[in-house]
Tab-separated table of C-alpha atoms and ligand atoms in Angstrom:
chain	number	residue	atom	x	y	z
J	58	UNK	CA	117.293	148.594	22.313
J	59	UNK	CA	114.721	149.629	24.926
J	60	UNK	CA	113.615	153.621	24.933
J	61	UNK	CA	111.280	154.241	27.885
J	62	UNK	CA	108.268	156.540	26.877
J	63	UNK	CA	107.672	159.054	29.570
J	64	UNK	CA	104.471	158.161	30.759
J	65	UNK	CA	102.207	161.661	31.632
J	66	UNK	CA	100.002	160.735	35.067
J	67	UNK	CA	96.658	162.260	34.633
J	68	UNK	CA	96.756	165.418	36.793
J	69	UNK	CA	99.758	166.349	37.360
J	70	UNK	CA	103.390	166.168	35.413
J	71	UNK	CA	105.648	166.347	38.016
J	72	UNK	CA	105.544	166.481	41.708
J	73	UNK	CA	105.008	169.812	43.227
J	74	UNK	CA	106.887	171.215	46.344
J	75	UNK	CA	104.652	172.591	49.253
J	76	UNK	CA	105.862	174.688	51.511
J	77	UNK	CA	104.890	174.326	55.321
J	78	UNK	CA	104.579	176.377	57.573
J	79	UNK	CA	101.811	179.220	59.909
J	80	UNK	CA	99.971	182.222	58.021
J	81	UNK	CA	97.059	183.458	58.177
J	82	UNK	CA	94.994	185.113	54.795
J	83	UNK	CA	95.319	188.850	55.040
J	84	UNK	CA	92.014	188.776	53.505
J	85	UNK	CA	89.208	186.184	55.148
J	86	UNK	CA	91.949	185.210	57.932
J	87	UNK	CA	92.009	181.555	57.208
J	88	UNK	CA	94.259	179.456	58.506
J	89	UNK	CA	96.810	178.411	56.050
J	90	UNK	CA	99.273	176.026	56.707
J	91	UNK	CA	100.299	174.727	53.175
J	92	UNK	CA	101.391	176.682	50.134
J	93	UNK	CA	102.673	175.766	46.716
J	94	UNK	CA	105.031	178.719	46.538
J	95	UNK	CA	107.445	180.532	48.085
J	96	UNK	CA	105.738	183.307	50.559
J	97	UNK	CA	107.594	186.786	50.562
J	98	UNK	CA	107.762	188.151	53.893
J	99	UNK	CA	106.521	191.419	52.188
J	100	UNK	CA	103.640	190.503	50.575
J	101	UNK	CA	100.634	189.647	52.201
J	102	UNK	CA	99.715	185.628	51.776
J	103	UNK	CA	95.902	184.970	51.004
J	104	UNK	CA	94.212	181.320	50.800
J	105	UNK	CA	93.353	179.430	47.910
J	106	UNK	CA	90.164	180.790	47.923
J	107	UNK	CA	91.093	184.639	48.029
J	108	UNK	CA	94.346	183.984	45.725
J	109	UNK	CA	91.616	182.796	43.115
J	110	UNK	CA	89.134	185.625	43.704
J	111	UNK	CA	92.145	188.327	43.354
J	112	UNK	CA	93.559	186.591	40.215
J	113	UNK	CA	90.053	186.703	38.787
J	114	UNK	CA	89.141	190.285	40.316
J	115	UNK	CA	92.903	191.700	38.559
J	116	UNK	CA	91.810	190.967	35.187
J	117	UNK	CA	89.032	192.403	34.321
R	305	ZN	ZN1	91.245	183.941	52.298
């Protein structure tokens, strides 16, 4: 009897959906035209960069 062993890649477990699409970062004004989430049309979307700084900036 075989049994397949899931095999983990280094990196990553599973495959992540990007969404594309036009913004720009309501904070530095990037150009952003890939995002691993779902934007809200009532939220303001912020780069990689910013998204980081605000995560980091909230907990203090
Ligand atoms: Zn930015």
């Amino acid at each position: 009897m075989a049994f397949k062993k899931f095999e983990r890649k280094p990196g990553g477990d599973f495959p992540r959906q990007m969404f594309q699409g036009d913004w720009t970062c309501a904070d530095c004004g990037t150009k952003i035209t890939e995002l691993p989430f779902q934007p809200s049309a009532d939220r303001p979307i912020y780069c990689r960069d910013c998204h980081a700084k605000r995560r980091s900036q909230f907990r203090r």
